[in-house]
Coordinates of C-alpha atoms in Angstrom, one line a residue:
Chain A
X1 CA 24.9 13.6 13.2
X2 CA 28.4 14.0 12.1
X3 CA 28.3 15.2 7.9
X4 CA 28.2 12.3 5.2
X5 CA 27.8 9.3 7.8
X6 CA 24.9 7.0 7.6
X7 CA 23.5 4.0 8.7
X8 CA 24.0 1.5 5.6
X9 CA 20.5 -0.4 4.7
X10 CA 21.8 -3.2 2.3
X11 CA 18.6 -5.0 2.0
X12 CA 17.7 -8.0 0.5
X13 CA 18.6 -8.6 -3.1
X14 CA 22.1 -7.1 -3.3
X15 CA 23.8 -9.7 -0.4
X16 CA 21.2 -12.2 -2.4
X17 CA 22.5 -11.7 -6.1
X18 CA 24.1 -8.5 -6.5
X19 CA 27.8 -8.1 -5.0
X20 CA 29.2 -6.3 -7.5
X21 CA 26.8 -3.1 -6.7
X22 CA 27.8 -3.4 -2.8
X23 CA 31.5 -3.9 -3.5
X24 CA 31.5 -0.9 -6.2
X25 CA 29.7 1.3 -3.9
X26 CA 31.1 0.7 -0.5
X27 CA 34.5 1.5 -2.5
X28 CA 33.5 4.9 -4.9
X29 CA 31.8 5.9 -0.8
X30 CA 34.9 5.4 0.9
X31 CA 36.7 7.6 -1.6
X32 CA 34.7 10.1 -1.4
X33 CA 34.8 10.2 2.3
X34 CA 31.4 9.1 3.0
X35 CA 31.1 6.9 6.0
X36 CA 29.2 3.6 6.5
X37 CA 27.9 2.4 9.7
X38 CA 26.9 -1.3 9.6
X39 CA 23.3 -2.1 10.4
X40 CA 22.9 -4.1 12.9
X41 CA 20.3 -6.8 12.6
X42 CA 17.9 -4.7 10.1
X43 CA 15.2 -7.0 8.4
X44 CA 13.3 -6.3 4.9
X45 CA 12.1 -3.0 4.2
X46 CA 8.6 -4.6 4.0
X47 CA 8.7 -4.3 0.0
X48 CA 7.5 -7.8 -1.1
X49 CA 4.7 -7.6 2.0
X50 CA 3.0 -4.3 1.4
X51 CA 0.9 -6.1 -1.3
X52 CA -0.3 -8.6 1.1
X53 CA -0.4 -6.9 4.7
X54 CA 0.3 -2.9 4.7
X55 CA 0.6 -3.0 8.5
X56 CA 3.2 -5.6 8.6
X57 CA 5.1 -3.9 5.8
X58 CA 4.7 -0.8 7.6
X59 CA 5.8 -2.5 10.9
X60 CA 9.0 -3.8 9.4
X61 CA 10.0 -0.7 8.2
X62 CA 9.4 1.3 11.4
X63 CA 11.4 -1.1 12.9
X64 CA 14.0 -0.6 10.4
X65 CA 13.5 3.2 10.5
X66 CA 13.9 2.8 14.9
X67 CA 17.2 1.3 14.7
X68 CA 18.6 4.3 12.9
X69 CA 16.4 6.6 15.2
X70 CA 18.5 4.8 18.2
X71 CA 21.9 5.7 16.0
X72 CA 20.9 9.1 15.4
X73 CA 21.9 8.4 11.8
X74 CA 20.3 8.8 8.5
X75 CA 20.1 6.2 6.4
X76 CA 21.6 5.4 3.2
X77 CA 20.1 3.2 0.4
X78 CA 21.4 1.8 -2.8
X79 CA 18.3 0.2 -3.6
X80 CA 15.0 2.2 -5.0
X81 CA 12.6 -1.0 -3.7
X82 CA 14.1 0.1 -0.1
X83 CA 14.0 3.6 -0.4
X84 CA 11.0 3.8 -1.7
X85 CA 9.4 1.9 0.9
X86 CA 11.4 2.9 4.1
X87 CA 11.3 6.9 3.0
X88 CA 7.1 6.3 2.3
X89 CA 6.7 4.2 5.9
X90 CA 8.7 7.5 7.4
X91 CA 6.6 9.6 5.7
X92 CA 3.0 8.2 6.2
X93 CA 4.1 7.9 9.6
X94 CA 5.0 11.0 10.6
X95 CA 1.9 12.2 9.4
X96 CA -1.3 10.1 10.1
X97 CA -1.3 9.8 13.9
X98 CA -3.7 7.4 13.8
X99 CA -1.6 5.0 11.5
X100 CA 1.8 6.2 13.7
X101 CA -0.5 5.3 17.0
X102 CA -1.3 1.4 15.5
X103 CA 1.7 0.9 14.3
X104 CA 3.6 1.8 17.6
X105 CA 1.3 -0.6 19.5
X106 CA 2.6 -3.5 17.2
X107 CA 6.5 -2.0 17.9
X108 CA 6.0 -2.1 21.8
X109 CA 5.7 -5.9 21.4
X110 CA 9.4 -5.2 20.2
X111 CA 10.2 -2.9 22.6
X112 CA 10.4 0.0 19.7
X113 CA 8.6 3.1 19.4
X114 CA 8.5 5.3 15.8
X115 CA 9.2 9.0 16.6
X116 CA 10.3 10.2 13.1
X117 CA 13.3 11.6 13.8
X118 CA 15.4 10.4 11.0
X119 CA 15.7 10.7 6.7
X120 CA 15.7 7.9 4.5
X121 CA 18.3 8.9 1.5
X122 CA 19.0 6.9 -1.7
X123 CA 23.1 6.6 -2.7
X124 CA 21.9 9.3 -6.0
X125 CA 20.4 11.7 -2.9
X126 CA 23.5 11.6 -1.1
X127 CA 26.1 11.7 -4.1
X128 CA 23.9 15.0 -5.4
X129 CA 22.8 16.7 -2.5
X130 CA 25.3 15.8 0.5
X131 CA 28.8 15.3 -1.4
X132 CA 28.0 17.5 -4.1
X133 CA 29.4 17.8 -7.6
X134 CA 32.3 19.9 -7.1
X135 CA 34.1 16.6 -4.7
X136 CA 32.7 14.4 -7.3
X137 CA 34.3 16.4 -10.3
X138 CA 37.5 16.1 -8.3
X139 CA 37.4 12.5 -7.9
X140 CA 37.0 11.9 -11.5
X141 CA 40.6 10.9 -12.6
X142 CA 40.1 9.1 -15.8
X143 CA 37.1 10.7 -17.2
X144 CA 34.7 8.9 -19.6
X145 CA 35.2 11.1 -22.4
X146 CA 33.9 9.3 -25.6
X147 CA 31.2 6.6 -23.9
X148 CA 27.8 7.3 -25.4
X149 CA 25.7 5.1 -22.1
X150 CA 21.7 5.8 -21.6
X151 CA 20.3 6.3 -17.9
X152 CA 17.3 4.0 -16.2
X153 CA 16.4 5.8 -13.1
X154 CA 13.9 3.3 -12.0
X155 CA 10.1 4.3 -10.9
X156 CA 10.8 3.9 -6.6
X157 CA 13.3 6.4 -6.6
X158 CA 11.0 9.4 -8.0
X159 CA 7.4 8.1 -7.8
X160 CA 5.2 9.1 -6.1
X161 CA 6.9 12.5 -6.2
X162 CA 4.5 13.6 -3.4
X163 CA 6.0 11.1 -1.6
X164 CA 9.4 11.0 -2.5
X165 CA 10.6 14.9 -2.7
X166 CA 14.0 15.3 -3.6
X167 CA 13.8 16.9 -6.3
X168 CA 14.1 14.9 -9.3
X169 CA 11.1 15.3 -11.7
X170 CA 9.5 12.0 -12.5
X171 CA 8.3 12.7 -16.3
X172 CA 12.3 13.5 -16.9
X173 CA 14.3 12.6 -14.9
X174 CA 17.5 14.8 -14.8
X175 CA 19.7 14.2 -11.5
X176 CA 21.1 10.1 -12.4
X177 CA 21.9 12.7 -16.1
X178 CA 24.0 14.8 -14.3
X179 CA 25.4 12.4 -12.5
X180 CA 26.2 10.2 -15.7
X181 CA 28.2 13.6 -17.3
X182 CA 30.0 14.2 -14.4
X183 CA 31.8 11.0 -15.2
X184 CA 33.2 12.2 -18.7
X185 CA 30.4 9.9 -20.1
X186 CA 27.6 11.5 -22.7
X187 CA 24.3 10.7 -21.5
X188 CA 21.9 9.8 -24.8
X189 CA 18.6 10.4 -24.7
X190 CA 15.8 7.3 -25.9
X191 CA 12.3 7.1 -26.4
X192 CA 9.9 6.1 -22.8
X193 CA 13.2 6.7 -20.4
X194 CA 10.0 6.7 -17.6
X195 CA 8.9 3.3 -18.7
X196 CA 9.1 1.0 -15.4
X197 CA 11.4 -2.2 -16.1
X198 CA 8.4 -4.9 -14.7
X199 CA 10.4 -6.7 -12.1
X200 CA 7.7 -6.1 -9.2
X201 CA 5.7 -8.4 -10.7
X202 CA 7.4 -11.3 -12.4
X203 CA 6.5 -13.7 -9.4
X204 CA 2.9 -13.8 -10.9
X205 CA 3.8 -12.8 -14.9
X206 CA 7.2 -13.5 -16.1
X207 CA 5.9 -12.3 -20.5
X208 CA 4.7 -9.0 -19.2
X209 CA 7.8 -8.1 -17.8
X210 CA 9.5 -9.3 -20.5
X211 CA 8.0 -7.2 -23.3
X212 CA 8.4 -4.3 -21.4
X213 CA 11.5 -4.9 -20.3
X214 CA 12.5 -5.6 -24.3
X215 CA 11.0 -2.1 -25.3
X216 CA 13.2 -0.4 -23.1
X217 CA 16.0 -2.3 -24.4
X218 CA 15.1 -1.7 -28.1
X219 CA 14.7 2.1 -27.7
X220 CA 18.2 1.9 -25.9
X221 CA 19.6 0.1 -28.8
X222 CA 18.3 2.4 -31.3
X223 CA 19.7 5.7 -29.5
X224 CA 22.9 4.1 -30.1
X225 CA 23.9 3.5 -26.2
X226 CA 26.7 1.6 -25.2
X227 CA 25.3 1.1 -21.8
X228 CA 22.5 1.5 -19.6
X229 CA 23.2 2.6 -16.1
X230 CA 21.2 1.6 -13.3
X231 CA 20.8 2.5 -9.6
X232 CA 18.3 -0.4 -8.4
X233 CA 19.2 -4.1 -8.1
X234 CA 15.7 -4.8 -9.2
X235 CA 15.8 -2.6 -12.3
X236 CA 19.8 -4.7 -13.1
X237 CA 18.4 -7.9 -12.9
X238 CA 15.4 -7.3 -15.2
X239 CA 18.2 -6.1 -17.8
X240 CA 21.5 -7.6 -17.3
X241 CA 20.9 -10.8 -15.9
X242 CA 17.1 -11.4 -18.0
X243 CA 18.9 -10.1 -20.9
X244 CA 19.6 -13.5 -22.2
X245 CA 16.1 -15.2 -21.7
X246 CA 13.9 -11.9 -23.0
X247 CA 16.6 -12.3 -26.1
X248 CA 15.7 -16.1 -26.7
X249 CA 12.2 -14.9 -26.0
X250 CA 11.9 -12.4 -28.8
X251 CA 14.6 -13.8 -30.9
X252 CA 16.9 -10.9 -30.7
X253 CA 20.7 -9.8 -29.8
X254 CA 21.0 -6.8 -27.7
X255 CA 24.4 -7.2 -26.0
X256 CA 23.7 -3.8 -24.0
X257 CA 25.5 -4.1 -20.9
X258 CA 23.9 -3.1 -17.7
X259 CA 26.0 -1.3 -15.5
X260 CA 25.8 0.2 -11.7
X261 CA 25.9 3.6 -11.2
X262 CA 28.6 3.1 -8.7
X263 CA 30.6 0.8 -11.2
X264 CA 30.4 3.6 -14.1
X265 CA 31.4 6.6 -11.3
X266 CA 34.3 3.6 -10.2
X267 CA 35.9 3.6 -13.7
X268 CA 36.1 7.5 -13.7
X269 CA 37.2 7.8 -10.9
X270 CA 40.5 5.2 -11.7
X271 CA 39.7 2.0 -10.4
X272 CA 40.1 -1.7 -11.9
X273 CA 36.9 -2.8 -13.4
X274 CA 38.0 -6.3 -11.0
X275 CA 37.7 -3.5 -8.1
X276 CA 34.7 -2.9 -9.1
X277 CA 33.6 -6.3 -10.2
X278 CA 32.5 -5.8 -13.7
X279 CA 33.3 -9.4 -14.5
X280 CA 30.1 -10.6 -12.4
X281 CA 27.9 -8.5 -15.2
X282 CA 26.1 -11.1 -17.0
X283 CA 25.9 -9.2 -20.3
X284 CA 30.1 -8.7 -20.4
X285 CA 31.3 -4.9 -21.0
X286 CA 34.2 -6.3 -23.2
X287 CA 33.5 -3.4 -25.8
X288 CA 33.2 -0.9 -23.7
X289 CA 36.3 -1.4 -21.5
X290 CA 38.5 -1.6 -24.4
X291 CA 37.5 1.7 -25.8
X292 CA 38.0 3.3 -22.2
X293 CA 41.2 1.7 -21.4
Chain B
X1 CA -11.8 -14.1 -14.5
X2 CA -13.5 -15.4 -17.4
X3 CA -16.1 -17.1 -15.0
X4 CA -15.9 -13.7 -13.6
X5 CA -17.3 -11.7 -16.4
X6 CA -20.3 -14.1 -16.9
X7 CA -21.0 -13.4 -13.7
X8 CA -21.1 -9.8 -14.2
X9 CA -24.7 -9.6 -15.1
X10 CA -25.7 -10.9 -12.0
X11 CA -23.7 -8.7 -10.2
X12 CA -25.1 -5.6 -10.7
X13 CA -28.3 -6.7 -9.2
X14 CA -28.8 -4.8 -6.3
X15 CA -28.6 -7.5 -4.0
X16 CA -25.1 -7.6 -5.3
X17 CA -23.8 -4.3 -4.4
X18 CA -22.2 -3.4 -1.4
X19 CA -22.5 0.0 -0.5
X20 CA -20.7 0.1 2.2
X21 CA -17.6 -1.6 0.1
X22 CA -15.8 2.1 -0.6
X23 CA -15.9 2.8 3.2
X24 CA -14.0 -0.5 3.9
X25 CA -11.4 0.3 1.0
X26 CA -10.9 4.2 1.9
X27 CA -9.9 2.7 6.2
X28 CA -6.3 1.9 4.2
X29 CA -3.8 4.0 3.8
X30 CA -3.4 6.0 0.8
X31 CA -7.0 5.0 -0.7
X32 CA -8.9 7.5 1.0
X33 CA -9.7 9.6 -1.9
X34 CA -11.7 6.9 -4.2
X35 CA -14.6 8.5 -4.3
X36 CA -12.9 12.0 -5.7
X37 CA -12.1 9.5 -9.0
X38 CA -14.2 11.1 -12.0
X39 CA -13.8 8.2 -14.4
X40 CA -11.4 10.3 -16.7
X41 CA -9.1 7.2 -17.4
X42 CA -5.8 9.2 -17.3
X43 CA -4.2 6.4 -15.3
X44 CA -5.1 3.7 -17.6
X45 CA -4.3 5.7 -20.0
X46 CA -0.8 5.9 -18.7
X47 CA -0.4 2.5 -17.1
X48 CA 2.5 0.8 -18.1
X49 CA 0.5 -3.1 -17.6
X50 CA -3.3 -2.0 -19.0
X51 CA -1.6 -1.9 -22.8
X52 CA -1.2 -5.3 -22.4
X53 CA -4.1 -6.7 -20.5
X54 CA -7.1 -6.6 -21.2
X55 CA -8.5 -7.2 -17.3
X56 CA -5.9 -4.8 -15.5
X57 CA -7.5 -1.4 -15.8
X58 CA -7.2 1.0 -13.2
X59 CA -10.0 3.4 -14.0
X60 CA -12.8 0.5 -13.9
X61 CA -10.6 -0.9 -10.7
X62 CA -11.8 2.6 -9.2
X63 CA -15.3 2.5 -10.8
X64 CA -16.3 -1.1 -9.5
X65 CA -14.7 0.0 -5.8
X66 CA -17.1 3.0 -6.3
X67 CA -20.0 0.8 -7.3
X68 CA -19.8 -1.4 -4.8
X69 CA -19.2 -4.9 -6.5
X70 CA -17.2 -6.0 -4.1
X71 CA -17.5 -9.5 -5.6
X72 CA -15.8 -8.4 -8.7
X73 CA -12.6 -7.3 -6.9
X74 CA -11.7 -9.4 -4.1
X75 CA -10.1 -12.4 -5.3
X76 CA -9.5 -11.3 -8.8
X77 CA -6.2 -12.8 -9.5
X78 CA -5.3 -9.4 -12.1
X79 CA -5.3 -7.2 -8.9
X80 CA -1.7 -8.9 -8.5
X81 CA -0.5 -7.3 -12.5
X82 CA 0.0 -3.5 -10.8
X83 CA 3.8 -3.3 -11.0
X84 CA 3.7 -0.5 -8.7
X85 CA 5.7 2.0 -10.6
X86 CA 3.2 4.7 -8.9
X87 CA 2.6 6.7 -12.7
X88 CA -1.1 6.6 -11.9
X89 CA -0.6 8.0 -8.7
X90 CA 1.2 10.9 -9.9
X91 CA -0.8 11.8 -12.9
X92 CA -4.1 11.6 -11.7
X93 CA -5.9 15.0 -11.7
X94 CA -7.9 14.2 -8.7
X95 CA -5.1 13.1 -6.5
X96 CA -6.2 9.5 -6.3
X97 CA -3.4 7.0 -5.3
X98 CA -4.8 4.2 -7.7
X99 CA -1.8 2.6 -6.8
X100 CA -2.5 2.3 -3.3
X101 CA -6.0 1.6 -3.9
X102 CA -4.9 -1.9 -5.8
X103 CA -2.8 -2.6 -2.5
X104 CA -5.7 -2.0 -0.4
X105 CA -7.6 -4.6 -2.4
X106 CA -5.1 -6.9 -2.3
X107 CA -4.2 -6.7 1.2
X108 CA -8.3 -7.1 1.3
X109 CA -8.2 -10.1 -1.2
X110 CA -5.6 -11.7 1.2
X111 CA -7.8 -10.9 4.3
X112 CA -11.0 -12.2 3.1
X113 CA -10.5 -14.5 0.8
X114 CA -7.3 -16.6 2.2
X115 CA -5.6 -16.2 -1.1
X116 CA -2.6 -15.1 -2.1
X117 CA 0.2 -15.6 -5.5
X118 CA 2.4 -18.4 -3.9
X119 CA 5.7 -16.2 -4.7
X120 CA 4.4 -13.5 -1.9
X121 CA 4.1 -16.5 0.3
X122 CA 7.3 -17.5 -0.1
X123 CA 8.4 -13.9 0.3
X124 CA 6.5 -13.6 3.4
X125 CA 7.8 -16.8 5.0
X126 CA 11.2 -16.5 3.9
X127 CA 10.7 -13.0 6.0
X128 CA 9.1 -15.1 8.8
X129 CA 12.1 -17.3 9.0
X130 CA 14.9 -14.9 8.6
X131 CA 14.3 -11.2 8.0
X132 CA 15.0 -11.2 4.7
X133 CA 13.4 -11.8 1.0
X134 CA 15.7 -14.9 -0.2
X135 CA 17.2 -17.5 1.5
X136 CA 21.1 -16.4 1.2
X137 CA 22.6 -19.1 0.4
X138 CA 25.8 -20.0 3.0
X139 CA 28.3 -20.1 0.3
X140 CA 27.6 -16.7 -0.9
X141 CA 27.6 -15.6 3.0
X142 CA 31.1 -16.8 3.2
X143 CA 32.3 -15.1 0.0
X144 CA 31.6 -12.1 1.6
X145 CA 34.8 -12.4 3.9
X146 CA 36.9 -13.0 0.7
X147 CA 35.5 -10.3 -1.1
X148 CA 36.4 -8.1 2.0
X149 CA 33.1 -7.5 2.6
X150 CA 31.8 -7.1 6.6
X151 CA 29.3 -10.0 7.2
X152 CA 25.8 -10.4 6.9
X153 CA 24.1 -9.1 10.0
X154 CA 21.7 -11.9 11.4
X155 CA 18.2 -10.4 11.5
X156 CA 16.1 -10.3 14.9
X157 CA 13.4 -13.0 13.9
X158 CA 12.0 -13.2 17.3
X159 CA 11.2 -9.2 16.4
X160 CA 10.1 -10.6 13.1
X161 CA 8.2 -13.1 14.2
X162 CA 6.7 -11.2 16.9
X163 CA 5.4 -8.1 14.3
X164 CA 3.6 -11.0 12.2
X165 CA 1.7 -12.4 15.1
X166 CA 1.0 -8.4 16.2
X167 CA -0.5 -7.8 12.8
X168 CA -2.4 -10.8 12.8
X169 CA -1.0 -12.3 9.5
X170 CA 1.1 -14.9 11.1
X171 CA -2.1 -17.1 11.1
X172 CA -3.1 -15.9 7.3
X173 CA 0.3 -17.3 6.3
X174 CA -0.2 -19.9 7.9
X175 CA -3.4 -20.8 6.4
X176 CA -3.4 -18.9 2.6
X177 CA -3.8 -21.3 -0.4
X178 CA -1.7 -20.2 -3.3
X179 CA -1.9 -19.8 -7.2
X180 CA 1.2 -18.7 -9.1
X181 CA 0.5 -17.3 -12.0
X182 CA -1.8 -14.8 -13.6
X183 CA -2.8 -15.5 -17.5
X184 CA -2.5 -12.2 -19.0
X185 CA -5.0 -14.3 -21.8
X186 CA -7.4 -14.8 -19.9
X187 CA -7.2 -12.7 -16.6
X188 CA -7.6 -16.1 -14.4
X189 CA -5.0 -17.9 -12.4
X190 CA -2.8 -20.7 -13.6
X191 CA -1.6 -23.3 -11.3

């Protein structure tokens, strides 16, 4: 496997909704001399079907996890839903040979077999452990000196940590911190950074999701963020584009715009926020940009 | 749910209990350990949805598994309130995956009981028919050109389709009825 080339899992939600994550991260990637390779026909990770057939989910992503095991590539995730599932299928199924040996029988109707020869790696994994600060501080053109923006690292990208590795420690999480400073940026602290943002379950509860998701956005407030940086499309769309409806729900203005990781680490590194499509944020960054531009 | 709690006198009767119930949950993946659970209430304490329910508490999730009242669980439309976010999982002292407990019982409730929230149906056939989650949309496939992004690979549903019928939950999609939502009131389903 060649260095800092991977097989590109897009997944579901991002071609569904969120372009401006895919277009801001295939361009900071290319900078920074990672390489892509297109997936060909991949399927869901299995996320949404865990909860009502483990095996299927499990199935899905071992076929997911084969057609990188044919590339001999690792693969590269800018969803935590995705990660979290795909890296936890590699994992459980590398290690309970009975599970690996029932699963496989489902795959030979496919034509597939799992061996486990591959890694599942978030865009965050691969940013900190594979291109490594010191590229990344090089990079950084027009640092961020001045913006005050809080972090959301999302539950699926550090829990379960027995599951996950990594690194990262789930009760405070530091590495999306460090990656927030190396833009220029000053990453505030706020009360319950761990809370989970609720979108897994507003198919069967849209109010629950909403307070919670209205807590995190009044402790961000109150630390006196201008942003909140994300690294899950699920974990955006519960606070950029909800933002609105929990506002009219509690009666509130929050205005906190909800950026991409890749979009943040895009302005640093010197290009256009219509490069990196901060115009298709529902909660507009108007504030922001003018005090960085 | 509320029907469910006056039924909970009756269900304690032996005749009630299953014993063999925890055996059939700890088969799935991840909830092997149930019966280490000592009742402490750490991952209720720390569950980002039991602050808000009043039916979605993990530690008596674990306790009625351990009991046996099987009748209590399966079906219970607040099973479906777990966001997943996997806190339990890592702060239990015992090494429990409540987490993955709650999917087995769901993937249980779905099993036995033919039922499932209608978005996960939706979900699941939307997988069924194309590989993916959503329906994307063709305009939104063609913007992808002008935003100079490479297409949208079309997913192998014959592979798709063939891992559902493998797994045997082609034919429980086929045949689940549906509620949508779950009344955080009231614990019960709505619509």
């Amino acid at each position: 496997m060649a260095d800092l080339e991977y097989l590109f899992f897009l997944g579901c939600l991002i071609p569904y909704r969120l372009a401006s994550y895919e277009v801001s991260a295939r361009k900071v990637l290319n900078k920074l001399g990672v390489k892509l390779v297109e997936m060909p026909d991949f399927n869901c990770c299995g996320f949404p079907i865990g909860p009502v057939n483990f095996d299927l989910a499990l199935s899905l992503a071992a076929r997911d996890l084969c057609l990188a095991e044919q590339k001999n590539l690792n693969i590269l995730t800018l969803c935590n839903g995705c990660f979290g599932t795909l890296n936890d299928a590699n994992k459980i199924l590398k290690e309970d040979e009975e599970l690996r040996d029932r699963i496989n029988s489902y795959l030979q109707q496919v034509g597939m077999e799992f061996k486990g020869t591959v890694t599942v790696k978030h865009i965050v994994h691969v940013l900190t452990e594979d291109v490594g600060s010191e590229k990344l501080k090089e990079q950084v053109k027009k640092p961020l000196t001045g913006l005050r923006v809080a972090q959301h690292t999302g539950c699926h990208l550090v829990r379960p940590a027995s599951h996950v590795g990594h690194g990262d420690n789930p009760e405070d999480p530091h590495v999306l911190k460090e990656l927030i400073r190396l833009t220029g940026a000053e990453c505030v602290e706020y009360t319950d950074e761990t809370e989970c943002c609720g979108n897994p379950i507003i198919g069967v509860n849209e109010d629950l999701p909403f307070e919670i998701a209205k807590e995190k956005l009044d402790h961000v407030k109150a630390a006196g963020a201008q942003a909140l940086i994300t690294v899950c499309p699920a974990c955006h769309m519960m606070y950029d584009f909800n933002q609105p409806r929990i506002e009219r729900a509690f009666n509130t203005s929050f205005r906190i715009p909800v950026l991409h990781y890749t979009q943040l680490l895009g302005l640093a590194m010197g290009f256009s926020p219509e490069d990196l499509r901060l115009n298709e944020l529902r909660v507009k960054p108007t504030e922001l940009l003018s005090q960085i531009q | 749910m509320a029907e469910l709690q006056q039924e909970a006198q009756e269900n304690v009767k032996p005749e009630k209990i299953d014993p063999k119930f925890k055996y059939e949950v700890m088969k799935h993946p991840g909830a092997e350990k149930i019966q280490m659970c000592f009742q402490c209430g750490t991952c209720t304490a720390d569950c980002a949805i039991a602050r808000f329910s009043d039916f979605y508490k993990p530690r008596k999730i674990a306790r009625i598994v351990q009991l046996g009242l099987k009748n209590r669980l399966l079906g219970n439309p607040m099973l479906w309130l777990c966001t997943t976010c996997f806190t339990c999982v890592d702060h239990c002292p015992q090494g429990v995956e409540v987490s993955s407990i709650v999917r087995a019982l769901r993937n249980m409730s779905v099993g036995n009981m033919n039922e499932m929230p209608f978005i996960y149906k939706v979900f699941a056939s939307n997988v069924l028919k194309t590989g993916y989650v959503y329906l994307m949309p063709e305009s939104r496939l063609k913007r992808r050109g002008a935003e100079g992004l490479p297409p949208l690979p079309k997913s192998n549903v014959e592979h798709v389709t063939k891992l559902f019928e493998a797994t045997g939950f082609l034919e429980t999609l086929e045949n689940a009825s549906t509620f949508k939502n779950v009344n955080l009131k009231t614990g019960d389903q709505d619509g």
